Amino acid sequence: MRNLLIIAAFCSFAACANNKGSESPDNMPPTVETTTLFLGNTTCATSGHPTKPENFVEHEGQRAYFCCSKCVASAKADPAAAVAKAYAKPTAVGNTACPISGNDVNSDESVTWQGHTVGLCCARCKKAFASDRAGHTKTAIESK
Ligand SMILES: [Zn+2]
Ligand SMILES: [Zn+2]
């Protein structure tokens, strides 16, 4: 037991020394949590209770959220239907600038993700949207 404590003490000291040694001007700034905006459904489509972020099923990059693991278990039988039910009524974000390019939105180009219809400028941005659906949707909402 005593040996273990000594090892633990040594390890934390070594980790500390290591941190100091790795300081360099080339270091990237720490990744900042961009926003805590929750873009999922807040009402469980199965029970009508409030959803929890850790209870979800995913289908093609969209997550349907539920109140409990029991609802998740039953939704897993058909994730596509669960997503469709959770986002039955999409709402337009109404952004005027494409969240990817910053260009004006083209009324023919939009993508609907988790009930948010985001305006885009072109087919290329539509493809790029898939690389970070949540991030681009947040950008569109925040650009308004
Ligand atoms: Zn539930
Ligand atoms: Zn574009």
GROMACS .gro file of C-alpha atoms and ligand atoms in nm:
model
  146
    1MET     CA    1   0.000   0.000   0.000
    2ARG     CA    2   0.280   0.237   0.094
    3ASN     CA    3   0.463   0.160  -0.232
    4LEU     CA    4   0.151   0.240  -0.432
    5LEU     CA    5   0.123   0.580  -0.270
    6ILE     CA    6   0.484   0.660  -0.352
    7ILE     CA    7   0.430   0.559  -0.714
    8ALA     CA    8   0.117   0.772  -0.735
    9ALA     CA    9   0.304   1.070  -0.592
   10PHE     CA   10   0.589   1.021  -0.835
   11CYS     CA   11   0.351   0.991  -1.131
   12SER     CA   12   0.170   1.313  -1.054
   13PHE     CA   13   0.502   1.491  -1.015
   14ALA     CA   14   0.621   1.353  -1.349
   15ALA     CA   15   0.298   1.459  -1.520
   16CYS     CA   16   0.341   1.808  -1.381
   17ALA     CA   17   0.697   1.832  -1.507
   18ASN     CA   18   0.584   1.704  -1.844
   19ASN     CA   19   0.319   1.973  -1.878
   20LYS     CA   20   0.577   2.245  -1.821
   21GLY     CA   21   0.809   2.090  -2.077
   22SER     CA   22   0.546   2.078  -2.351
   23GLU     CA   23   0.475   2.449  -2.338
   24SER     CA   24   0.554   2.593  -2.679
   25PRO     CA   25   0.446   2.899  -2.876
   26ASP     CA   26   0.330   2.670  -3.158
   27ASN     CA   27   0.061   2.515  -2.939
   28MET     CA   28  -0.291   2.550  -3.073
   29PRO     CA   29  -0.531   2.732  -2.842
   30PRO     CA   30  -0.743   2.491  -2.637
   31THR     CA   31  -1.063   2.377  -2.804
   32VAL     CA   32  -1.342   2.588  -2.665
   33GLU     CA   33  -1.689   2.445  -2.619
   34THR     CA   34  -1.860   2.658  -2.884
   35THR     CA   35  -2.215   2.669  -2.754
   36THR     CA   36  -2.444   2.466  -2.536
   37LEU     CA   37  -2.745   2.528  -2.763
   38PHE     CA   38  -2.941   2.201  -2.776
   39LEU     CA   39  -3.074   2.131  -3.126
   40GLY     CA   40  -3.264   1.811  -3.056
   41ASN     CA   41  -3.629   1.747  -2.971
   42THR     CA   42  -3.705   1.842  -2.611
   43THR     CA   43  -4.024   1.636  -2.578
   44CYS     CA   44  -4.010   1.256  -2.591
   45ALA     CA   45  -4.223   1.146  -2.890
   46THR     CA   46  -4.309   0.824  -2.710
   47SER     CA   47  -4.408   0.947  -2.363
   48GLY     CA   48  -4.446   1.325  -2.392
   49HIS     CA   49  -4.196   1.374  -2.109
   50PRO     CA   50  -3.889   1.602  -2.137
   51THR     CA   51  -3.596   1.439  -2.318
   52LYS     CA   52  -3.245   1.387  -2.185
   53PRO     CA   53  -2.941   1.444  -2.411
   54GLU     CA   54  -2.794   1.102  -2.330
   55ASN     CA   55  -3.108   0.912  -2.443
   56PHE     CA   56  -3.118   0.903  -2.824
   57VAL     CA   57  -3.125   0.690  -3.137
   58GLU     CA   58  -2.946   0.801  -3.452
   59HIS     CA   59  -3.045   0.770  -3.816
   60GLU     CA   60  -2.844   0.922  -4.104
   61GLY     CA   61  -2.680   1.185  -3.886
   62GLN     CA   62  -2.997   1.286  -3.703
   63ARG     CA   63  -3.066   1.201  -3.341
   64ALA     CA   64  -3.411   1.154  -3.194
   65TYR     CA   65  -3.406   1.213  -2.818
   66PHE     CA   66  -3.612   1.036  -2.554
   67CYS     CA   67  -3.686   1.066  -2.184
   68CYS     CA   68  -3.552   0.728  -2.073
   69SER     CA   69  -3.364   0.417  -2.180
   70LYS     CA   70  -3.692   0.224  -2.210
   71CYS     CA   71  -3.817   0.460  -2.482
   72VAL     CA   72  -3.474   0.441  -2.651
   73ALA     CA   73  -3.489   0.061  -2.650
   74SER     CA   74  -3.826   0.055  -2.825
   75ALA     CA   75  -3.721   0.326  -3.075
   76LYS     CA   76  -3.414   0.123  -3.173
   77ALA     CA   77  -3.645  -0.113  -3.363
   78ASP     CA   78  -3.693   0.163  -3.624
   79PRO     CA   79  -3.458   0.462  -3.586
   80ALA     CA   80  -3.576   0.617  -3.916
   81ALA     CA   81  -3.934   0.628  -3.791
   82ALA     CA   82  -3.817   0.762  -3.454
   83VAL     CA   83  -3.635   1.052  -3.621
   84ALA     CA   84  -3.932   1.124  -3.850
   85LYS     CA   85  -4.166   1.129  -3.552
   86ALA     CA   86  -3.938   1.350  -3.338
   87TYR     CA   87  -3.908   1.610  -3.617
   88ALA     CA   88  -4.249   1.584  -3.780
   89LYS     CA   89  -4.279   1.962  -3.819
   90PRO     CA   90  -3.954   2.119  -3.939
   91THR     CA   91  -3.916   2.492  -3.891
   92ALA     CA   92  -3.718   2.723  -4.118
   93VAL     CA   93  -3.418   2.879  -3.947
   94GLY     CA   94  -3.464   3.180  -4.177
   95ASN     CA   95  -3.094   3.253  -4.215
   96THR     CA   96  -3.005   3.482  -4.505
   97ALA     CA   97  -2.635   3.392  -4.518
   98CYS     CA   98  -2.508   3.041  -4.599
   99PRO     CA   99  -2.346   2.909  -4.278
  100ILE     CA  100  -2.068   2.746  -4.480
  101SER     CA  101  -1.969   3.012  -4.735
  102GLY     CA  102  -2.129   3.326  -4.592
  103ASN     CA  103  -2.284   3.396  -4.933
  104ASP     CA  104  -2.650   3.484  -4.981
  105VAL     CA  105  -2.888   3.192  -4.939
  106ASN     CA  106  -3.036   3.041  -5.259
  107SER     CA  107  -3.405   2.961  -5.207
  108ASP     CA  108  -3.360   2.635  -5.402
  109GLU     CA  109  -3.083   2.508  -5.171
  110SER     CA  110  -3.168   2.408  -4.818
  111VAL     CA  111  -3.117   2.114  -4.588
  112THR     CA  112  -3.335   1.999  -4.301
  113TRP     CA  113  -3.155   1.855  -4.000
  114GLN     CA  114  -3.332   1.760  -3.679
  115GLY     CA  115  -3.630   1.979  -3.763
  116HIS     CA  116  -3.424   2.286  -3.858
  117THR     CA  117  -3.440   2.387  -4.223
  118VAL     CA  118  -3.115   2.571  -4.295
  119GLY     CA  119  -3.079   2.789  -4.603
  120LEU     CA  120  -2.765   2.731  -4.812
  121CYS     CA  121  -2.618   2.893  -5.123
  122CYS     CA  122  -2.527   2.599  -5.349
  123ALA     CA  123  -2.508   2.222  -5.394
  124ARG     CA  124  -2.143   2.220  -5.282
  125CYS     CA  125  -2.236   2.370  -4.946
  126LYS     CA  126  -2.516   2.117  -4.919
  127LYS     CA  127  -2.255   1.842  -4.936
  128ALA     CA  128  -2.025   2.026  -4.695
  129PHE     CA  129  -2.310   2.060  -4.446
  130ALA     CA  130  -2.281   1.689  -4.363
  131SER     CA  131  -1.931   1.737  -4.222
  132ASP     CA  132  -2.069   1.922  -3.918
  133ARG     CA  133  -2.448   1.929  -3.918
  134ALA     CA  134  -2.485   2.060  -3.564
  135GLY     CA  135  -2.212   2.320  -3.604
  136HIS     CA  136  -2.344   2.458  -3.934
  137THR     CA  137  -2.701   2.467  -3.801
  138LYS     CA  138  -2.582   2.662  -3.495
  139THR     CA  139  -2.393   2.901  -3.720
  140ALA     CA  140  -2.709   2.957  -3.927
  141ILE     CA  141  -2.921   3.017  -3.614
  142GLU     CA  142  -2.664   3.250  -3.460
  143SER     CA  143  -2.617   3.445  -3.786
  144LYS     CA  144  -2.974   3.563  -3.779
  145ZN      ZN  145  -3.927   0.734  -2.175
  146ZN      ZN  146  -2.235   2.743  -5.136
   0.00000   0.00000   0.00000
